[in-house]
JSON list of C-alpha atoms in Angstrom, two decimals:
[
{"chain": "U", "resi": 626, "resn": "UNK", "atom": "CA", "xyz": [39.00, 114.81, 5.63]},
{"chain": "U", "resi": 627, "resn": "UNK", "atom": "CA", "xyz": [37.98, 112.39, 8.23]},
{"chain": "U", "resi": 628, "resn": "UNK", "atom": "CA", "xyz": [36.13, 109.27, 6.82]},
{"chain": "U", "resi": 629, "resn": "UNK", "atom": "CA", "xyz": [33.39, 108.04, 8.76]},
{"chain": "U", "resi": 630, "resn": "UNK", "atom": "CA", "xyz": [33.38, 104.33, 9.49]},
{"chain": "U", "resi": 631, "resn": "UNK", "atom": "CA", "xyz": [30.76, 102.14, 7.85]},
{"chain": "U", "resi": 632, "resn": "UNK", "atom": "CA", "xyz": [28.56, 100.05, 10.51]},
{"chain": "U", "resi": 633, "resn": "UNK", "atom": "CA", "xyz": [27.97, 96.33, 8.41]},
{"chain": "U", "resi": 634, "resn": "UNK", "atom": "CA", "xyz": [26.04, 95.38, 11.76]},
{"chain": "U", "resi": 635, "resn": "UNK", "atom": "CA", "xyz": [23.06, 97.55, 10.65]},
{"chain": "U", "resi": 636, "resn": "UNK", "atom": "CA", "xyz": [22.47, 95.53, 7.05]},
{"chain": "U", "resi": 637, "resn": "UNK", "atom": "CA", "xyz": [22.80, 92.20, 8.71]},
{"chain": "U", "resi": 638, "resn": "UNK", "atom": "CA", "xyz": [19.90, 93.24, 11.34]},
{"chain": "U", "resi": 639, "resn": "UNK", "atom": "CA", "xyz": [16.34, 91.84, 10.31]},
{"chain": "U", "resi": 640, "resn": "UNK", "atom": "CA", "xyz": [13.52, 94.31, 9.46]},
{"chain": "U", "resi": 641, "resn": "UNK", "atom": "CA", "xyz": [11.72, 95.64, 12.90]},
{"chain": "U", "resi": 642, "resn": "UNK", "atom": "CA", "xyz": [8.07, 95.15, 13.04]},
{"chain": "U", "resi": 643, "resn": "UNK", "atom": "CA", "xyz": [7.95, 91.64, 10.94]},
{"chain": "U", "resi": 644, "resn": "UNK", "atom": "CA", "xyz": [5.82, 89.13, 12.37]},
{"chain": "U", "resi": 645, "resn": "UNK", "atom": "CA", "xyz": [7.03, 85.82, 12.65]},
{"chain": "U", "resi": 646, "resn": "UNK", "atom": "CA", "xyz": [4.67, 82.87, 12.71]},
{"chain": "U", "resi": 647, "resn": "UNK", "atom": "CA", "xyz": [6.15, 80.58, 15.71]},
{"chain": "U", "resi": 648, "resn": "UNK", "atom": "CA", "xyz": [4.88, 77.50, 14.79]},
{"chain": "U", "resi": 649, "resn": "UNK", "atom": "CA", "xyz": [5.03, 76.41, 18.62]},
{"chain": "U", "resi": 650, "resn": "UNK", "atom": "CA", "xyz": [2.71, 79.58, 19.31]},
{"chain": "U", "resi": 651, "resn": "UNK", "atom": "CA", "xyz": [0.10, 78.44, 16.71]},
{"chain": "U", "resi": 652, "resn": "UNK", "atom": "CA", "xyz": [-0.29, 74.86, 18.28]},
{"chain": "U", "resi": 653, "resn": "UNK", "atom": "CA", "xyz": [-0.56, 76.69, 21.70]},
{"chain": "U", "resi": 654, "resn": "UNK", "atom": "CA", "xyz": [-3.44, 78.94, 20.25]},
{"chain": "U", "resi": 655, "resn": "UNK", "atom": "CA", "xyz": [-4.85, 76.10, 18.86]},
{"chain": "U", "resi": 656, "resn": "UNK", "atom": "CA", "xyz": [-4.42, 74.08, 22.07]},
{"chain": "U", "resi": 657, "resn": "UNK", "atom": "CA", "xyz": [-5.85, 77.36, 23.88]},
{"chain": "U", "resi": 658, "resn": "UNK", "atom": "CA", "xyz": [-9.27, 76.89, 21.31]},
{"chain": "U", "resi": 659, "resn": "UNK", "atom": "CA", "xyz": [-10.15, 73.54, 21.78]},
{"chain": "U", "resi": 660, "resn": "UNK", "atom": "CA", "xyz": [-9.83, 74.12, 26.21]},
{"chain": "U", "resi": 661, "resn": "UNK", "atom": "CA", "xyz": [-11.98, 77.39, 25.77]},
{"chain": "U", "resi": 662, "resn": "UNK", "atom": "CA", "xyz": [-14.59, 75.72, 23.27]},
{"chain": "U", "resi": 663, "resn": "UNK", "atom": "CA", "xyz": [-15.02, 72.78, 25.72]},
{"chain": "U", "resi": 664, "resn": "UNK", "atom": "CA", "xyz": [-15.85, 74.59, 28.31]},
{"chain": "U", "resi": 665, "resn": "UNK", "atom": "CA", "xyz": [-17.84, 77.47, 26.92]},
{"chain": "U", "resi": 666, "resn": "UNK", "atom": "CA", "xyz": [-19.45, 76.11, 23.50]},
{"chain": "U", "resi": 667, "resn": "UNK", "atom": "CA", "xyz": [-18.28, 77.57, 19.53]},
{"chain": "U", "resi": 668, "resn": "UNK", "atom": "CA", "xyz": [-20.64, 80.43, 19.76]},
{"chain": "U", "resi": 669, "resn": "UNK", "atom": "CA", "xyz": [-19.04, 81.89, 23.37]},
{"chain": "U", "resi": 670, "resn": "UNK", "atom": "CA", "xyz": [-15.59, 81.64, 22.36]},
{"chain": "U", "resi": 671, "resn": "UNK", "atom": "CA", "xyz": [-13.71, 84.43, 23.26]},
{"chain": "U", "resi": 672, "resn": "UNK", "atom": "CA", "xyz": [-10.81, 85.22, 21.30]},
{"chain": "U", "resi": 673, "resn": "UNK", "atom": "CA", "xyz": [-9.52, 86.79, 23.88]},
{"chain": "U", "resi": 674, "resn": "UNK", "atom": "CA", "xyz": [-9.58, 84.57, 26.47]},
{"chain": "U", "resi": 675, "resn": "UNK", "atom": "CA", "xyz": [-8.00, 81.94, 23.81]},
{"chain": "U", "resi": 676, "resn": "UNK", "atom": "CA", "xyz": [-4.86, 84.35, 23.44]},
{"chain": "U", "resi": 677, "resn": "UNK", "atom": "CA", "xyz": [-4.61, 84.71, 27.14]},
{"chain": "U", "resi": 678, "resn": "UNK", "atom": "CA", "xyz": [-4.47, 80.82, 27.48]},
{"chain": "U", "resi": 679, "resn": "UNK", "atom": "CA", "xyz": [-1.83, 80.86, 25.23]},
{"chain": "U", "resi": 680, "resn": "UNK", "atom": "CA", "xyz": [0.16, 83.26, 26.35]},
{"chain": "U", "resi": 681, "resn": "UNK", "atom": "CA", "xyz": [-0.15, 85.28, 23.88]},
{"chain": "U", "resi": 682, "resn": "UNK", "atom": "CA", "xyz": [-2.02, 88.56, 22.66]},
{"chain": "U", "resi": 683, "resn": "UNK", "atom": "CA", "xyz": [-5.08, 88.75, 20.58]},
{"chain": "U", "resi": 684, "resn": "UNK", "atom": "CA", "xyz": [-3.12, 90.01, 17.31]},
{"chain": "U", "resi": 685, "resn": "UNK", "atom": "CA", "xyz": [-0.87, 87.08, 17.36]},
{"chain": "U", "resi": 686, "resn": "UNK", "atom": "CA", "xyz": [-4.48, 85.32, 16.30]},
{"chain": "U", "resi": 687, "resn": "UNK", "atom": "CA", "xyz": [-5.73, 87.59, 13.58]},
{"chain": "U", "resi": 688, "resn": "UNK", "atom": "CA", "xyz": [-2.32, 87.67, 12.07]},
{"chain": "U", "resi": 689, "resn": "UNK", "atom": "CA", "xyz": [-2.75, 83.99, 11.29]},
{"chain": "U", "resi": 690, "resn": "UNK", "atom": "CA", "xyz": [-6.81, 83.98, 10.41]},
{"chain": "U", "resi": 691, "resn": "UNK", "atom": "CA", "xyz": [-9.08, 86.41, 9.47]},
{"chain": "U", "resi": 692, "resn": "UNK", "atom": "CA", "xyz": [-11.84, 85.04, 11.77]},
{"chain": "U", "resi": 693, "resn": "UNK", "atom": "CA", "xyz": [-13.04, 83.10, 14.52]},
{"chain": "U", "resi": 694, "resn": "UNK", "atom": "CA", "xyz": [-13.98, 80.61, 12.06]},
{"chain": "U", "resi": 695, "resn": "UNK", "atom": "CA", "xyz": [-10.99, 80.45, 9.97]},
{"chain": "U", "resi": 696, "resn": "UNK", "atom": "CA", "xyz": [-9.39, 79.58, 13.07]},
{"chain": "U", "resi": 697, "resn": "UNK", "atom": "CA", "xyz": [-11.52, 77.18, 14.33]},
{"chain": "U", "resi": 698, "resn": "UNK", "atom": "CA", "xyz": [-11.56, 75.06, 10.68]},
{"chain": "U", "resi": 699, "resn": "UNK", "atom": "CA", "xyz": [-7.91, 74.76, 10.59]},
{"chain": "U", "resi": 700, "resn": "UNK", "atom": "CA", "xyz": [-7.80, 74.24, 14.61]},
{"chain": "U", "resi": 701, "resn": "UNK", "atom": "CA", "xyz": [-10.23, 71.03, 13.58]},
{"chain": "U", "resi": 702, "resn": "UNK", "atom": "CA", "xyz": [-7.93, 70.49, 10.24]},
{"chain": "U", "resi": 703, "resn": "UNK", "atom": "CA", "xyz": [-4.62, 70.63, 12.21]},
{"chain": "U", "resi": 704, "resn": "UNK", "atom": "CA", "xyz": [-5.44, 67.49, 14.80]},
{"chain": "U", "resi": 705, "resn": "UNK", "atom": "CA", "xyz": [-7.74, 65.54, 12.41]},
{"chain": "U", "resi": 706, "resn": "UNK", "atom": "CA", "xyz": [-9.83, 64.88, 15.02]},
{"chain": "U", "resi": 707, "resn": "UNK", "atom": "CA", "xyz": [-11.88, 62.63, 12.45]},
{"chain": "U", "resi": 708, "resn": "UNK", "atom": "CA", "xyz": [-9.46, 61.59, 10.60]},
{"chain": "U", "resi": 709, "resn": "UNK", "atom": "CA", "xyz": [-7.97, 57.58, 10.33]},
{"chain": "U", "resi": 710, "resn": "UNK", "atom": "CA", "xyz": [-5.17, 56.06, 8.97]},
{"chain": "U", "resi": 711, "resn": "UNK", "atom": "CA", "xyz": [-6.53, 52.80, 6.62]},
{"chain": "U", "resi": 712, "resn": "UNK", "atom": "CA", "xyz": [-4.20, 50.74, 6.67]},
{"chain": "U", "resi": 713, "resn": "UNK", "atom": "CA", "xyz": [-4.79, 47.11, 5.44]},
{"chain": "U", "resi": 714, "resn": "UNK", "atom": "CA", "xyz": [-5.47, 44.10, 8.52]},
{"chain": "U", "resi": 715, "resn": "UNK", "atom": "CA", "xyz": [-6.12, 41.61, 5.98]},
{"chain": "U", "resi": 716, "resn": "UNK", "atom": "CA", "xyz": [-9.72, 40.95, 6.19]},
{"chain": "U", "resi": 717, "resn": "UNK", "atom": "CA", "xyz": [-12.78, 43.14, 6.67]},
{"chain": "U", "resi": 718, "resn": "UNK", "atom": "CA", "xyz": [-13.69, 41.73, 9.84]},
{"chain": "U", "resi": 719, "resn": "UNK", "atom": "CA", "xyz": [-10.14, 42.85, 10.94]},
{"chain": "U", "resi": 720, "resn": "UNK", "atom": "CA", "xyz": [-10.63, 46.10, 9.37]},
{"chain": "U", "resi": 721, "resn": "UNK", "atom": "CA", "xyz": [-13.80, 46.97, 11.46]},
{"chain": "U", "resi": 722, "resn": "UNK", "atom": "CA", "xyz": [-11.89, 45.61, 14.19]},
{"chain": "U", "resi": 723, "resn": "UNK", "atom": "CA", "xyz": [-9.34, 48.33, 13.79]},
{"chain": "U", "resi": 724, "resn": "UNK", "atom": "CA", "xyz": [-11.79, 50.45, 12.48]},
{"chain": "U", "resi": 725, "resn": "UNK", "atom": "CA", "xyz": [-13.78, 50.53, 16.03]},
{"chain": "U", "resi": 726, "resn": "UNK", "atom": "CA", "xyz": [-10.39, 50.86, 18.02]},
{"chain": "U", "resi": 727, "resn": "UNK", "atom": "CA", "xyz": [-9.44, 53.67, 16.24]},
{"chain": "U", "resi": 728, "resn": "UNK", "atom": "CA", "xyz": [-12.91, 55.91, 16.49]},
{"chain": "U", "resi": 729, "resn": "UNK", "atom": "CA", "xyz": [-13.15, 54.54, 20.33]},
{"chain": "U", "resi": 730, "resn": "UNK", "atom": "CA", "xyz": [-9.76, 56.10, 20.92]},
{"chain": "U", "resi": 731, "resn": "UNK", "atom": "CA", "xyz": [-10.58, 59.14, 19.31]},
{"chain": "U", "resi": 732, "resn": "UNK", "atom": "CA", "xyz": [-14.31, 59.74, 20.74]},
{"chain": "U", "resi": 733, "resn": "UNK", "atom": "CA", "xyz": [-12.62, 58.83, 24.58]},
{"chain": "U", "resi": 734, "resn": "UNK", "atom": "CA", "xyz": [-10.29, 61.87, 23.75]},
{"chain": "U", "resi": 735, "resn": "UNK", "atom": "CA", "xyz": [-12.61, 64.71, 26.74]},
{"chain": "U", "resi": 736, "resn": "UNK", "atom": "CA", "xyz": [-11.98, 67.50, 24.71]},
{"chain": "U", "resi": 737, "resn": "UNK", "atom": "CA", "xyz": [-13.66, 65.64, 21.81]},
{"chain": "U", "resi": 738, "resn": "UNK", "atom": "CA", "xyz": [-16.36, 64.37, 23.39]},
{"chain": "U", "resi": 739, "resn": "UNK", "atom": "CA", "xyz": [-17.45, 67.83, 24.44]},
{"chain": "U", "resi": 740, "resn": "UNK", "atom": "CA", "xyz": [-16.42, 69.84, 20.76]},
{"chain": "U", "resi": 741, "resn": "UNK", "atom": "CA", "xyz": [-18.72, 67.40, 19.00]},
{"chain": "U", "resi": 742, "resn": "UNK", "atom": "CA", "xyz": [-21.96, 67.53, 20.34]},
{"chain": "U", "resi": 743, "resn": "UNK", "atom": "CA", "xyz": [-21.37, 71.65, 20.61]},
{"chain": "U", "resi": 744, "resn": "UNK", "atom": "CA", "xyz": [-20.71, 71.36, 16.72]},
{"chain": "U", "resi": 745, "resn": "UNK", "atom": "CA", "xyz": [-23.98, 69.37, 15.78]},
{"chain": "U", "resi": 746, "resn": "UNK", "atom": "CA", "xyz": [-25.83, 71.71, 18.14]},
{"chain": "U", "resi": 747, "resn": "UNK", "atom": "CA", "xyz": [-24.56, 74.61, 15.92]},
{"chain": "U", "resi": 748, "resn": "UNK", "atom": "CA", "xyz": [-25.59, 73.47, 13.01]},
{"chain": "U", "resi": 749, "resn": "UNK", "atom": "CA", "xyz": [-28.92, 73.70, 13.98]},
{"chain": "U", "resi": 750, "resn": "UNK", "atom": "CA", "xyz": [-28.95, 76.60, 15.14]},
{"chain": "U", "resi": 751, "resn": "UNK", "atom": "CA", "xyz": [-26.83, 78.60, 12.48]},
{"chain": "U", "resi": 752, "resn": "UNK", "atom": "CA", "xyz": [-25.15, 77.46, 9.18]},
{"chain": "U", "resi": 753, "resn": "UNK", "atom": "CA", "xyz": [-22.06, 78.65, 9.88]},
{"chain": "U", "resi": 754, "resn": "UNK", "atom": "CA", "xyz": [-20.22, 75.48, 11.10]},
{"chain": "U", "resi": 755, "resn": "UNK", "atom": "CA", "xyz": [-22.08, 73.01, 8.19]},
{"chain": "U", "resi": 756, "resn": "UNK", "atom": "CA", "xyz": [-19.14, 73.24, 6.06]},
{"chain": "U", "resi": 757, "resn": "UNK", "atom": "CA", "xyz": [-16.65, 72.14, 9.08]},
{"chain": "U", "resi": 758, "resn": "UNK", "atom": "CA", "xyz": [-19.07, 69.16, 10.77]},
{"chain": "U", "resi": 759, "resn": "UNK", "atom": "CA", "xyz": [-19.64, 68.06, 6.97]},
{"chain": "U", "resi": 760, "resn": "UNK", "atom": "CA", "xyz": [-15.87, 67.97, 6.52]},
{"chain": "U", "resi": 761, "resn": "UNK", "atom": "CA", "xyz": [-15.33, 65.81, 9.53]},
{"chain": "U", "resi": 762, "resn": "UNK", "atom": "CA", "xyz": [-18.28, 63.60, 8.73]},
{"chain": "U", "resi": 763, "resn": "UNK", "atom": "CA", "xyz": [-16.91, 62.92, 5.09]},
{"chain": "U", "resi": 764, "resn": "UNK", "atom": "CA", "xyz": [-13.21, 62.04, 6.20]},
{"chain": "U", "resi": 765, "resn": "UNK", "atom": "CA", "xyz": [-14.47, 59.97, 8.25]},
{"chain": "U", "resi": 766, "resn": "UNK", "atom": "CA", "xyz": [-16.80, 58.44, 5.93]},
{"chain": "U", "resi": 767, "resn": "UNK", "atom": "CA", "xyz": [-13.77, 58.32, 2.99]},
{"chain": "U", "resi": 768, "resn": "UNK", "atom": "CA", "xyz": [-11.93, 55.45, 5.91]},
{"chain": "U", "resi": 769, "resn": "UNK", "atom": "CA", "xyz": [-14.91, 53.92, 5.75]},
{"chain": "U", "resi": 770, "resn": "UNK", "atom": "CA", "xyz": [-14.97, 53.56, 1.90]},
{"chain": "U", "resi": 771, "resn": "UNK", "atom": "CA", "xyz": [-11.53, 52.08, 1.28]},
{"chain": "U", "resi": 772, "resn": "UNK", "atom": "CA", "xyz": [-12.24, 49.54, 4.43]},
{"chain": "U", "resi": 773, "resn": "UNK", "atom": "CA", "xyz": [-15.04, 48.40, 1.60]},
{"chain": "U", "resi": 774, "resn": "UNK", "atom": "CA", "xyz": [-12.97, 48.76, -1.28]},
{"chain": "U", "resi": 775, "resn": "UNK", "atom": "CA", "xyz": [-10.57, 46.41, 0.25]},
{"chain": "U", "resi": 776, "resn": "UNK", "atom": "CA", "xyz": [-13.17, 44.04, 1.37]},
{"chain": "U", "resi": 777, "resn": "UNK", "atom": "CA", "xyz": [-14.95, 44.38, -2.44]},
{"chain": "U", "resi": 778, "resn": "UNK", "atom": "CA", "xyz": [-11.38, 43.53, -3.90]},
{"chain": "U", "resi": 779, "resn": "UNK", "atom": "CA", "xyz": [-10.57, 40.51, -1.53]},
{"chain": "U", "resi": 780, "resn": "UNK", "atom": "CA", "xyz": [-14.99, 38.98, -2.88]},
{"chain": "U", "resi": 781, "resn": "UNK", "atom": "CA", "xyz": [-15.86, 39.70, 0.61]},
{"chain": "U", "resi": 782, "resn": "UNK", "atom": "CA", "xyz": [-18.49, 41.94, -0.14]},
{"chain": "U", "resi": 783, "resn": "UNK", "atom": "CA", "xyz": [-20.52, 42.57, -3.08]},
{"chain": "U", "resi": 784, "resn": "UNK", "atom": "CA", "xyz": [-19.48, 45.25, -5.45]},
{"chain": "U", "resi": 785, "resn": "UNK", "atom": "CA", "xyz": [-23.34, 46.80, -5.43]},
{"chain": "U", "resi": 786, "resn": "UNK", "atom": "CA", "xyz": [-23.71, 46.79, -1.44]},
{"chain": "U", "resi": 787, "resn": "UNK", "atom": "CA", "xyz": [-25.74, 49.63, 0.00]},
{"chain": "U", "resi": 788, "resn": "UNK", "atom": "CA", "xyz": [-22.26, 51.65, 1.12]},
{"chain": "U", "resi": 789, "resn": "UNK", "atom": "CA", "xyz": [-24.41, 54.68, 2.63]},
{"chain": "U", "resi": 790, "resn": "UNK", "atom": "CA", "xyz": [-25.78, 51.92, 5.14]},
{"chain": "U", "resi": 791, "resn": "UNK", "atom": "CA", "xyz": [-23.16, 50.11, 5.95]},
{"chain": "U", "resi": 792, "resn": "UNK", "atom": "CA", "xyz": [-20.99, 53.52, 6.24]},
{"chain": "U", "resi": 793, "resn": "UNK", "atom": "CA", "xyz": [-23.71, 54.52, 8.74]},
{"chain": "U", "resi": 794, "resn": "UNK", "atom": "CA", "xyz": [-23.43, 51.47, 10.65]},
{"chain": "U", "resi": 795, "resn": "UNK", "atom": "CA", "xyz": [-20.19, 51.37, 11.59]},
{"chain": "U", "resi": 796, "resn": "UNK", "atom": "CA", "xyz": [-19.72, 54.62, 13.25]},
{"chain": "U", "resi": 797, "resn": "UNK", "atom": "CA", "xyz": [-23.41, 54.89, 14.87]},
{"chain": "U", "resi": 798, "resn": "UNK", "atom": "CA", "xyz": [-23.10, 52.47, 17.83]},
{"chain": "U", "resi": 799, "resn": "UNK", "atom": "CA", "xyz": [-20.26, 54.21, 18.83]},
{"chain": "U", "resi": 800, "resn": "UNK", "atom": "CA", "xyz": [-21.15, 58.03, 18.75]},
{"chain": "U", "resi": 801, "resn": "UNK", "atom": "CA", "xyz": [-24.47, 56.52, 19.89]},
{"chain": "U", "resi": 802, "resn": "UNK", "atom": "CA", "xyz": [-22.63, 54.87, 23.23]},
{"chain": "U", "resi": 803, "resn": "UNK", "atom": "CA", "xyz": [-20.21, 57.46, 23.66]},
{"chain": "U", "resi": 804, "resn": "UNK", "atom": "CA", "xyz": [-21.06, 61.03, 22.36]},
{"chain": "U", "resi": 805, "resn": "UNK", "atom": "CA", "xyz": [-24.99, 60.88, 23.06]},
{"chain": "U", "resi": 806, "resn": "UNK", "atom": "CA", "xyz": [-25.24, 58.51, 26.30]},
{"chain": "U", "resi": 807, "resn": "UNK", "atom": "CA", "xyz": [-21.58, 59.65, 27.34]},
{"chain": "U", "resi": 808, "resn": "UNK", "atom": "CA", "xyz": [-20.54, 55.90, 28.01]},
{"chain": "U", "resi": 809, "resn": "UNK", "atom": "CA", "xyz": [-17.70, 54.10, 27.34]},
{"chain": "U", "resi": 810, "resn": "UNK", "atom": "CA", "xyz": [-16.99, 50.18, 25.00]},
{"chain": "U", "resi": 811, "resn": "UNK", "atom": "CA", "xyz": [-14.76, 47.39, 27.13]},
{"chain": "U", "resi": 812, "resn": "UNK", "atom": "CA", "xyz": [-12.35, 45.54, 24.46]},
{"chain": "U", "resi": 813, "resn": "UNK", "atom": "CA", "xyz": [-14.75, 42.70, 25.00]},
{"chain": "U", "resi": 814, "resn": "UNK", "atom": "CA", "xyz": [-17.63, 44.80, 24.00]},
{"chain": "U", "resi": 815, "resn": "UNK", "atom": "CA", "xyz": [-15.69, 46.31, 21.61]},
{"chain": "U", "resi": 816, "resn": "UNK", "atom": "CA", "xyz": [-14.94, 42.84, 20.00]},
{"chain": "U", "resi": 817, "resn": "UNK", "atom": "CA", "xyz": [-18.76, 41.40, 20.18]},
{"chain": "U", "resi": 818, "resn": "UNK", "atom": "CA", "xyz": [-19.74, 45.29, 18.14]},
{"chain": "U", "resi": 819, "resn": "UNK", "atom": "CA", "xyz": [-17.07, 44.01, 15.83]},
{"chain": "U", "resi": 820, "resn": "UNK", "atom": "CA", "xyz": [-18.60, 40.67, 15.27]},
{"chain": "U", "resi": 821, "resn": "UNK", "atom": "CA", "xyz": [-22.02, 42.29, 15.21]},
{"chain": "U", "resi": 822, "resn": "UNK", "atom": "CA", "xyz": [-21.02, 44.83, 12.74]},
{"chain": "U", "resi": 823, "resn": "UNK", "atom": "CA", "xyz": [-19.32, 42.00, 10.37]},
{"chain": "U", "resi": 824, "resn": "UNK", "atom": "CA", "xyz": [-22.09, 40.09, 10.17]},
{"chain": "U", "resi": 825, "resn": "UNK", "atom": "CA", "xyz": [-24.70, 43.39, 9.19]},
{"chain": "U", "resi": 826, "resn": "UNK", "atom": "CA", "xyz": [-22.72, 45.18, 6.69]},
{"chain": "U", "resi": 827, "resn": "UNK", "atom": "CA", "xyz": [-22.61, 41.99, 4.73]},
{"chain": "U", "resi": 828, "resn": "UNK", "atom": "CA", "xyz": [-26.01, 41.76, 4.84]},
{"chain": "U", "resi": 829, "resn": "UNK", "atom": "CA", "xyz": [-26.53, 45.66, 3.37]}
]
């Protein structure tokens, strides 16, 4: 009898139909997002036209989230648009110094400038993006609480100072200048808001 010969190639081949999660496709989706929301707003989104941008189809975005929402939190998660290093400069007026340079070059990014208005504007109108703007909001406030444990540590500050207020002080000028009036901070400005902001959060 003739034996048949076995083909090994066929248990070495990987399952058809499996989807594989290119990690270079998901930052191009996510890319794709942040271009679309700038120019349309959250609530026009189309999916759609995010997969075309990418290259891509519109399954290759519900196989990773279940939602346009999913997508857009980890989107926000994935840059940490908000988010800071802390390291340590040594003193707090150093730290706000840093502090300042690091949310200017963040806020002078165009595609943030644009998402974060749209996001606020969202809020009040639906409750659907709270959770995400609230998320940004308290990263960036959590920077803003180890730059005053630091200065609490080093008897720069008081230990019972009015952190709410001086959290809210050092990011308003700037979101104030740049998100709402859409204008920019010199380094020399920059370095007199520093100064200015020194001298007020250890008087809160």
């Amino acid at each position: 009898m003739e034996r048949k010969s076995i083909d090994h190639t066929k248990s070495s081949r990987k399952p058809s139909g499996a989807a594989v999660m290119r990690p270079e496709l998901t930052t191009a989706l996510f890319r794709a997002l942040f271009e679309e929301w700038a120019t349309t707003g959250y609530a026009a989104v189309s999916l759609e036209r995010v997969a075309a941008r990418a290259g891509a189809g519109k399954a290759a975005i519900y196989r990773r989230w279940p939602s346009k929402l999913e997508f857009a939190c980890e989107a926000i998660r994935s840059v940490e648009v908000m988010r800071l290093g802390s390291t340590d400069q040594g003193s707090l007026q150093a730290d706000i110094s840093e502090y300042l340079r690091a949310t200017r070059a963040v806020l002078r990014h165009p595609l943030v400038r644009r998402i974060i208005p749209d996001l606020v504007a969202e809020r009040l109108r639906s409750n659907e993006l709270s959770a995400m703007l609230h998320g940004i909001g308290e990263a960036r406030r959590q920077f803003g609480r180890r730059l005053l444990d630091r200065a609490i540590v080093r008897n720069e500050l008081p230990a019972d100072i009015d952190r709410e207020l001086a959290l809210d002080l050092l990011f308003s000028p700037l979101y104030s200048r740049m998100i709402v009036r859409g204008k920019s901070f010199t380094k020399a400005e920059l370095d007199r808001l520093g100064n200015a902001l020194h001298v007020a959060v250890k008087a809160c």
